């Protein structure tokens, strides 16, 4: 167990524990789903989905991962400092006039438009070398990527390409979280079709969901993200991943609420019976989703205290949350004790659902005010 903080432990309102062994185990699990010739890379954009880029990068590299995907070029440069020997792709591609930085730090852009491709191939022609980069072809999500027609034309255009040949051709699924959505098949078929003439170039389609959807989606390289961090690749069904993160908040006070009184800002939640509530020292400023609060009309999320469920009472404030602990044994409610707001017994996706969002957003929202601890979650 290691702690990365500068203040005495007892002074923190909340504690964020990250389990590097679980992260490594999740990568091994996903890599194990792939045939031997398919590489398992890792998406570690957005500070490794909020868990910390440096820890995630070192842990995954040690587990055997050699190829990493980030979003923006600044993330790629930060990652290069941590992993001098890894292959690093920037999914957002080439920002104008920045190619020199990509070369200097050995970062590969995922070229997402004809303009980006032209800028990169101009560079290759000027140096007379094939500088590594991926090409993104859009098979239906309509965000980044050359259209299938642009892709086919560009890839056959020797004058355009010069000495450039992509190290990877990739596309991205729009509906992976719903595995039986017909869009998945359509994108798969289109990806196969447009890449067929260039099948000697490594291909990649799968995010976490694509890995779990089976071998048709695997191609030469997979790019899982959310599953590495214990999140849900599919909206429904069993989640086979190990939890990687736990958020605990410290009890400041336990108090009685008489029936008819209200709890929290806006007086939106009324006690329907005599309640005991615990006020804990974390709130939406720590990334705990404000929309997961409860009102008389609409239930909210919950915390867990040693196997006892403690529903959120009223609104989530910036720095505190009120929990219904009426049915929790007294001895578990000491002042200063921690309750689990997120972790092995409180899935991020479940709380996110109360807030009408997804665990991706929840994890990437987790704040900087927590004590950060690396070690087992239990
Ligand atoms: C974020 C991202 C991934 C990883 O997706 P998950 O659903 O988190 O597994 C893969 N590919 C691209 C292009 C992405 O943007």
Short mmCIF file of C-alpha atoms and ligand atoms in Angstrom, two decimals:
data_model
loop_
_atom_site.label_atom_id
_atom_site.label_comp_id
_atom_site.label_asym_id
_atom_site.label_seq_id
_atom_site.Cartn_x
_atom_site.Cartn_y
_atom_site.Cartn_z
CA UNK A 1 0.00 0.00 0.00
CA UNK A 2 1.50 3.33 -0.98
CA UNK A 3 0.10 6.78 -0.46
CA UNK A 4 0.77 9.75 -2.72
CA UNK A 5 -0.14 12.69 -0.53
CA UNK A 6 1.46 15.50 1.32
CA UNK A 7 -0.92 15.89 4.27
CA UNK A 8 -1.63 13.71 7.31
CA UNK A 9 -4.16 11.01 6.47
CA UNK A 10 -6.67 12.05 9.10
CA UNK A 11 -7.12 15.46 7.50
CA UNK A 12 -8.63 14.21 4.25
CA UNK A 13 -12.40 14.16 3.80
CA UNK A 14 -12.24 11.35 1.31
CA UNK A 15 -9.95 8.59 0.17
CA UNK A 16 -9.50 7.29 -3.37
CA UNK A 17 -7.94 3.84 -3.46
CA UNK A 18 -6.69 2.44 -6.73
CA UNK A 19 -5.65 -1.19 -7.06
CA UNK A 20 -2.86 -1.55 -9.65
CA UNK A 21 -2.98 -5.37 -9.37
CA UNK A 22 -6.64 -5.35 -10.37
CA UNK A 23 -5.83 -3.06 -13.30
CA UNK A 24 -3.10 -5.46 -14.45
CA UNK A 25 -5.43 -8.43 -13.96
CA UNK A 26 -8.11 -6.75 -16.10
CA UNK A 27 -5.62 -6.16 -18.90
CA UNK A 28 -4.49 -9.81 -18.69
CA UNK A 29 -8.13 -10.92 -18.78
CA UNK A 30 -8.85 -8.90 -21.93
CA UNK A 31 -5.57 -9.93 -23.56
CA UNK A 32 -6.60 -13.52 -22.84
CA UNK A 33 -9.79 -13.04 -24.84
CA UNK A 34 -7.72 -12.26 -27.95
CA UNK A 35 -6.07 -14.79 -30.22
CA UNK A 36 -2.28 -14.96 -29.96
CA UNK A 37 -1.60 -12.75 -32.97
CA UNK A 38 -3.93 -9.95 -31.79
CA UNK A 39 -2.23 -7.31 -29.68
CA UNK A 40 -3.96 -5.93 -26.60
CA UNK A 41 -3.28 -2.20 -26.35
CA UNK A 42 -4.77 0.18 -23.77
CA UNK A 43 -6.75 3.42 -23.93
CA UNK A 44 -5.38 5.62 -21.17
CA UNK A 45 -6.73 8.97 -22.28
CA UNK A 46 -8.22 11.45 -19.79
CA UNK A 47 -5.66 10.63 -17.12
CA UNK A 48 -6.44 6.92 -17.47
CA UNK A 49 -10.18 7.59 -17.09
CA UNK A 50 -9.48 9.66 -14.01
CA UNK A 51 -7.36 7.10 -12.17
CA UNK A 52 -3.94 8.55 -12.96
CA UNK A 53 -1.99 8.25 -16.20
CA UNK A 54 1.41 7.56 -14.67
CA UNK A 55 0.26 4.75 -12.38
CA UNK A 56 -1.83 3.16 -15.13
CA UNK A 57 0.91 3.43 -17.73
CA UNK A 58 3.58 1.85 -15.54
CA UNK A 59 1.23 -0.87 -14.32
CA UNK A 60 0.04 -1.81 -17.80
CA UNK A 61 3.50 -1.71 -19.32
CA UNK A 62 4.72 -4.03 -16.58
CA UNK A 63 1.78 -6.35 -17.31
CA UNK A 64 2.96 -6.57 -20.94
CA UNK A 65 1.06 -3.80 -22.72
CA UNK A 66 3.19 -2.06 -25.35
CA UNK A 67 0.77 0.19 -27.25
CA UNK A 68 -1.16 3.05 -25.67
CA UNK A 69 -3.88 5.38 -26.92
CA UNK A 70 -4.43 8.86 -25.51
CA UNK A 71 -6.68 11.60 -26.86
CA UNK A 72 -4.87 14.93 -27.09
CA UNK A 73 -1.20 15.47 -27.96
CA UNK A 74 -0.39 16.91 -24.51
CA UNK A 75 -1.42 13.60 -22.95
CA UNK A 76 0.88 11.84 -25.38
CA UNK A 77 3.85 14.00 -24.42
CA UNK A 78 3.19 13.43 -20.72
CA UNK A 79 2.95 9.69 -21.34
CA UNK A 80 6.20 9.64 -23.31
CA UNK A 81 8.01 10.86 -20.18
CA UNK A 82 6.68 7.87 -18.25
CA UNK A 83 7.09 5.23 -20.98
CA UNK A 84 10.15 5.88 -23.14
CA UNK A 85 9.76 2.58 -25.03
CA UNK A 86 6.02 2.27 -25.66
CA UNK A 87 4.13 2.91 -28.88
CA UNK A 88 1.88 5.93 -28.28
CA UNK A 89 -1.03 6.98 -30.49
CA UNK A 90 -2.94 10.26 -30.12
CA UNK A 91 -6.56 9.57 -31.08
CA UNK A 92 -7.39 13.21 -31.72
CA UNK A 93 -4.85 13.14 -34.52
CA UNK A 94 -2.66 15.89 -35.86
CA UNK A 95 -3.38 19.44 -34.75
CA UNK A 96 -2.25 21.92 -37.41
CA UNK A 97 1.42 22.71 -37.56
CA UNK A 98 2.42 20.34 -34.75
CA UNK A 99 4.01 17.48 -36.68
CA UNK A 100 7.49 18.38 -35.42
CA UNK A 101 6.41 17.68 -31.85
CA UNK A 102 5.07 14.28 -32.86
CA UNK A 103 8.41 13.42 -34.46
CA UNK A 104 10.48 14.77 -31.59
CA UNK A 105 8.63 12.67 -29.00
CA UNK A 106 7.94 9.68 -31.22
CA UNK A 107 4.16 10.06 -30.97
CA UNK A 108 1.92 8.62 -33.67
CA UNK A 109 -1.11 10.66 -34.68
CA UNK A 110 -4.30 8.83 -35.62
CA UNK A 111 -4.94 10.79 -38.81
CA UNK A 112 -8.64 11.53 -38.80
CA UNK A 113 -9.25 13.61 -41.91
CA UNK A 114 -7.94 14.03 -45.41
CA UNK A 115 -6.31 17.31 -44.36
CA UNK A 116 -4.44 15.63 -41.54
CA UNK A 117 -3.35 12.86 -43.87
CA UNK A 118 -2.12 15.44 -46.40
CA UNK A 119 -0.18 17.32 -43.74
CA UNK A 120 1.49 14.11 -42.57
CA UNK A 121 2.28 12.79 -46.04
CA UNK A 122 3.77 16.19 -46.97
CA UNK A 123 6.08 15.74 -44.01
CA UNK A 124 7.01 12.21 -45.09
CA UNK A 125 7.71 13.42 -48.61
CA UNK A 126 9.87 16.28 -47.33
CA UNK A 127 12.02 13.96 -45.19
CA UNK A 128 11.79 11.06 -47.63
CA UNK A 129 10.80 8.78 -44.74
CA UNK A 130 7.79 6.82 -43.59
CA UNK A 131 6.91 8.39 -40.24
CA UNK A 132 4.59 6.09 -38.28
CA UNK A 133 0.95 7.13 -37.96
CA UNK A 134 -2.47 5.49 -37.99
CA UNK A 135 -5.30 6.30 -40.36
CA UNK A 136 -8.83 6.44 -39.01
CA UNK A 137 -11.69 5.48 -41.30
CA UNK A 138 -15.20 6.43 -40.25
CA UNK A 139 -17.60 3.49 -40.53
CA UNK A 140 -20.62 5.30 -39.16
CA UNK A 141 -19.96 7.21 -35.94
CA UNK A 142 -19.39 10.46 -37.85
CA UNK A 143 -16.87 11.98 -35.52
CA UNK A 144 -13.27 11.51 -36.64
CA UNK A 145 -12.06 9.53 -39.62
CA UNK A 146 -11.88 9.70 -43.39
CA UNK A 147 -15.11 8.70 -45.09
CA UNK A 148 -14.91 5.23 -46.68
CA UNK A 149 -14.73 6.83 -50.12
CA UNK A 150 -11.96 9.25 -49.07
CA UNK A 151 -10.09 6.43 -47.41
CA UNK A 152 -10.22 4.12 -50.43
CA UNK A 153 -9.15 6.89 -52.79
CA UNK A 154 -6.36 8.20 -50.56
CA UNK A 155 -4.93 4.78 -49.78
CA UNK A 156 -4.58 4.02 -53.50
CA UNK A 157 -3.10 7.41 -54.35
CA UNK A 158 0.68 6.93 -54.58
CA UNK A 159 1.24 10.62 -55.35
CA UNK A 160 -0.59 11.60 -52.17
CA UNK A 161 1.03 8.99 -49.93
CA UNK A 162 4.63 9.31 -51.07
CA UNK A 163 6.75 7.17 -48.72
CA UNK A 164 3.94 7.03 -46.12
CA UNK A 165 2.26 3.77 -45.21
CA UNK A 166 0.08 3.66 -42.05
CA UNK A 167 1.23 1.50 -39.15
CA UNK A 168 -2.43 0.95 -38.29
CA UNK A 169 -5.82 1.42 -39.88
CA UNK A 170 -8.61 1.82 -37.38
CA UNK A 171 -12.28 2.58 -36.91
CA UNK A 172 -14.49 3.02 -33.86
CA UNK A 173 -17.81 1.43 -32.88
CA UNK A 174 -20.77 3.67 -32.14
CA UNK A 175 -22.94 1.12 -30.32
CA UNK A 176 -20.54 -1.31 -28.65
CA UNK A 177 -22.29 -0.85 -25.31
CA UNK A 178 -25.36 -2.52 -26.90
CA UNK A 179 -23.82 -5.65 -28.42
CA UNK A 180 -26.93 -6.76 -30.34
CA UNK A 181 -27.42 -3.36 -31.96
CA UNK A 182 -27.41 -3.88 -35.76
CA UNK A 183 -25.01 -0.93 -36.13
CA UNK A 184 -22.15 -3.12 -34.84
CA UNK A 185 -22.48 -5.61 -37.70
CA UNK A 186 -22.87 -2.82 -40.23
CA UNK A 187 -19.67 -1.14 -39.05
CA UNK A 188 -17.82 -4.45 -38.96
CA UNK A 189 -18.86 -5.29 -42.53
CA UNK A 190 -17.95 -1.84 -43.80
CA UNK A 191 -14.59 -1.88 -41.99
CA UNK A 192 -13.78 -5.27 -43.53
CA UNK A 193 -14.80 -4.09 -46.96
CA UNK A 194 -12.83 -0.84 -47.04
CA UNK A 195 -9.69 -2.31 -45.45
CA UNK A 196 -9.65 -5.54 -47.50
CA UNK A 197 -7.33 -4.17 -50.22
CA UNK A 198 -4.86 -3.11 -47.50
CA UNK A 199 -5.14 -6.14 -45.24
CA UNK A 200 -1.33 -6.32 -44.93
CA UNK A 201 -1.57 -3.19 -42.73
CA UNK A 202 -2.54 -3.95 -39.10
CA UNK A 203 -6.21 -3.21 -38.40
CA UNK A 204 -8.06 -2.22 -35.22
CA UNK A 205 -11.78 -1.87 -34.51
CA UNK A 206 -12.41 -3.04 -30.95
CA UNK A 207 -12.77 -0.96 -27.80
CA UNK A 208 -13.63 -2.86 -24.58
CA UNK A 209 -17.03 -3.82 -25.92
CA UNK A 210 -15.47 -4.99 -29.18
CA UNK A 211 -13.11 -7.27 -27.24
CA UNK A 212 -16.06 -8.82 -25.39
CA UNK A 213 -18.16 -9.12 -28.58
CA UNK A 214 -15.86 -11.81 -29.89
CA UNK A 215 -13.20 -12.64 -32.48
CA UNK A 216 -14.97 -11.08 -35.48
CA UNK A 217 -14.23 -7.69 -33.96
CA UNK A 218 -10.64 -8.30 -32.87
CA UNK A 219 -8.50 -7.88 -36.03
CA UNK A 220 -4.80 -7.20 -35.23
CA UNK A 221 -5.02 -4.87 -32.26
CA UNK A 222 -7.67 -4.06 -29.63
CA UNK A 223 -7.93 -0.77 -27.72
CA UNK A 224 -9.88 -1.38 -24.49
CA UNK A 225 -10.34 1.44 -22.00
CA UNK A 226 -13.28 1.31 -19.59
CA UNK A 227 -13.00 -2.43 -18.88
CA UNK A 228 -9.40 -2.02 -17.73
CA UNK A 229 -10.65 0.32 -15.04
CA UNK A 230 -13.39 -2.08 -13.92
CA UNK A 231 -16.20 -0.22 -15.72
CA UNK A 232 -19.00 -1.59 -17.84
CA UNK A 233 -18.41 -2.29 -21.52
CA UNK A 234 -22.04 -3.39 -22.00
CA UNK A 235 -25.03 -1.47 -20.64
CA UNK A 236 -26.63 -4.59 -19.20
CA UNK A 237 -25.63 -8.06 -18.04
CA UNK A 238 -22.79 -9.37 -15.92
CA UNK A 239 -19.63 -7.25 -15.75
CA UNK A 240 -16.68 -9.67 -15.61
CA UNK A 241 -14.08 -7.03 -14.71
CA UNK A 242 -12.45 -6.60 -11.32
CA UNK A 243 -13.13 -3.30 -9.55
CA UNK A 244 -10.06 -1.06 -9.65
CA UNK A 245 -11.18 2.01 -7.74
CA UNK A 246 -12.80 2.73 -4.41
CA UNK A 247 -13.96 6.09 -3.07
CA UNK A 248 -14.63 6.46 0.63
CA UNK A 249 -15.89 9.50 2.50
CA UNK A 250 -15.42 10.25 6.16
CA UNK A 251 -18.34 10.54 8.58
CA UNK A 252 -18.38 13.96 10.24
CA UNK A 253 -21.58 13.75 12.24
CA UNK A 254 -24.52 11.41 12.82
CA UNK A 255 -27.83 13.00 13.76
CA UNK A 256 -31.56 12.38 14.15
CA UNK A 257 -34.16 13.84 11.77
CA UNK A 258 -37.74 13.96 13.05
CA UNK A 259 -40.52 12.91 10.65
CA UNK A 260 -41.75 15.77 8.48
CA UNK A 261 -38.42 17.64 8.56
CA UNK A 262 -36.41 18.03 5.38
CA UNK A 263 -32.78 17.30 4.59
CA UNK A 264 -30.39 19.43 2.53
CA UNK A 265 -30.55 22.32 0.06
CA UNK A 266 -33.89 23.06 -1.49
CA UNK A 267 -35.70 21.03 1.19
CA UNK A 268 -36.49 18.46 -1.48
CA UNK A 269 -36.35 15.36 0.71
CA UNK A 270 -38.70 14.88 3.65
CA UNK A 271 -38.17 12.37 6.43
CA UNK A 272 -41.17 10.03 6.31
CA UNK A 273 -40.21 8.36 9.59
CA UNK A 274 -37.71 9.21 12.31
CA UNK A 275 -34.38 9.00 10.50
CA UNK A 276 -30.80 8.90 11.51
CA UNK A 277 -28.48 10.50 9.01
CA UNK A 278 -24.71 10.56 8.59
CA UNK A 279 -23.06 13.56 6.98
CA UNK A 280 -19.89 12.61 5.07
CA UNK A 281 -17.09 14.88 3.89
CA UNK A 282 -17.20 14.59 0.09
CA UNK A 283 -19.49 16.11 -2.50
CA UNK A 284 -19.84 17.12 -6.09
CA UNK A 285 -16.59 19.08 -5.93
CA UNK A 286 -14.97 15.66 -5.50
CA UNK A 287 -16.76 14.36 -8.56
CA UNK A 288 -19.59 12.62 -6.73
CA UNK A 289 -22.39 13.22 -9.19
CA UNK A 290 -24.83 15.83 -7.94
CA UNK A 291 -27.64 14.38 -10.03
CA UNK A 292 -27.43 11.17 -7.97
CA UNK A 293 -29.06 12.98 -5.03
CA UNK A 294 -32.63 12.13 -4.04
CA UNK A 295 -35.91 14.01 -3.66
CA UNK A 296 -39.35 12.98 -2.45
CA UNK A 297 -40.19 12.24 -6.10
CA UNK A 298 -37.07 10.47 -7.23
CA UNK A 299 -34.71 8.05 -5.47
CA UNK A 300 -30.98 8.73 -5.50
CA UNK A 301 -27.81 6.71 -5.21
CA UNK A 302 -26.46 4.99 -2.12
CA UNK A 303 -23.32 4.22 -0.16
CA UNK A 304 -22.35 0.98 1.54
CA UNK A 305 -21.18 0.61 5.12
CA UNK A 306 -19.85 -2.90 5.84
CA UNK A 307 -22.61 -4.59 3.87
CA UNK A 308 -25.33 -2.14 4.92
CA UNK A 309 -26.95 0.06 2.31
CA UNK A 310 -27.13 3.76 3.12
CA UNK A 311 -29.29 5.70 0.62
CA UNK A 312 -28.36 9.28 -0.24
CA UNK A 313 -30.76 11.74 1.43
CA UNK A 314 -31.56 14.98 -0.36
CA UNK A 315 -29.23 16.92 -2.58
CA UNK A 316 -25.53 16.29 -2.88
CA UNK A 317 -23.70 19.44 -1.80
CA UNK A 318 -20.34 20.69 -2.98
CA UNK A 319 -18.47 19.28 0.01
CA UNK A 320 -20.83 16.91 1.78
CA UNK A 321 -23.43 14.23 1.36
CA UNK A 322 -26.14 13.11 3.76
CA UNK A 323 -26.80 9.37 4.05
CA UNK A 324 -29.70 7.51 5.57
CA UNK A 325 -28.08 5.28 8.21
CA UNK A 326 -31.24 4.54 10.19
CA UNK A 327 -30.76 0.79 9.65
CA UNK A 328 -26.98 0.71 10.02
CA UNK A 329 -25.60 -0.62 13.34
CA UNK A 330 -24.37 2.15 15.64
CA UNK A 331 -20.86 0.74 16.02
CA UNK A 332 -20.20 1.29 12.30
CA UNK A 333 -21.02 4.98 12.52
CA UNK A 334 -18.12 6.32 14.54
CA UNK A 335 -17.11 9.90 13.83
CA UNK A 336 -14.19 9.76 11.37
CA UNK A 337 -15.11 6.31 9.97
CA UNK A 338 -15.15 5.86 6.18
CA UNK A 339 -18.13 4.80 4.11
CA UNK A 340 -17.88 3.38 0.59
CA UNK A 341 -19.31 5.81 -1.98
CA UNK A 342 -17.95 3.92 -4.98
CA UNK A 343 -16.10 0.63 -5.24
CA UNK A 344 -16.51 -3.13 -5.06
CA UNK A 345 -19.97 -2.83 -3.43
CA UNK A 346 -21.13 0.34 -5.18
CA UNK A 347 -20.62 0.06 -8.95
CA UNK A 348 -19.86 3.36 -10.66
CA UNK A 349 -22.33 2.47 -13.42
CA UNK A 350 -25.14 1.97 -10.88
CA UNK A 351 -24.65 5.38 -9.27
CA UNK A 352 -24.13 6.97 -12.67
CA UNK A 353 -27.51 5.57 -13.75
CA UNK A 354 -29.25 7.52 -10.96
CA UNK A 355 -27.57 10.62 -12.38
CA UNK A 356 -28.57 9.68 -15.93
CA UNK A 357 -24.99 9.26 -17.03
CA UNK A 358 -22.40 6.48 -17.44
CA UNK A 359 -19.45 5.23 -15.43
CA UNK A 360 -17.04 6.74 -17.99
CA UNK A 361 -18.21 10.21 -17.00
CA UNK A 362 -18.28 9.35 -13.31
CA UNK A 363 -14.71 8.02 -13.24
CA UNK A 364 -13.29 10.88 -15.28
CA UNK A 365 -14.98 13.35 -12.91
CA UNK A 366 -13.33 12.10 -9.73
CA UNK A 367 -11.62 15.04 -8.11
CA UNK A 368 -8.21 16.00 -6.85
CA UNK A 369 -9.15 16.56 -3.21
CA UNK A 370 -9.01 12.92 -2.15
CA UNK A 371 -6.16 11.20 -0.41
CA UNK A 372 -4.82 8.87 -3.11
CA UNK A 373 -3.83 5.39 -2.04
CA UNK A 374 -2.47 2.56 -4.21
CA UNK A 375 -3.19 -0.93 -2.97
CA UNK A 376 -5.89 -3.58 -2.52
CA UNK A 377 -9.47 -2.29 -2.26
CA UNK A 378 -10.42 -4.31 0.80
C1 LIG B 1 -11.96 5.84 -25.77
C2 LIG B 1 -11.71 5.05 -26.98
C3 LIG B 1 -11.45 3.68 -26.89
C4 LIG B 1 -11.64 2.90 -25.61
O1 LIG B 1 -13.04 2.72 -25.45
P1 LIG B 1 -13.70 1.96 -24.21
O2 LIG B 1 -15.14 1.95 -24.54
O3 LIG B 1 -13.40 2.77 -23.00
O4 LIG B 1 -13.10 0.60 -24.15
C5 LIG B 1 -11.08 3.01 -28.05
N1 LIG B 1 -11.00 3.67 -29.24
C6 LIG B 1 -11.28 4.99 -29.37
C7 LIG B 1 -11.20 5.64 -30.70
C8 LIG B 1 -11.66 5.72 -28.25
O5 LIG B 1 -11.95 7.02 -28.37
#
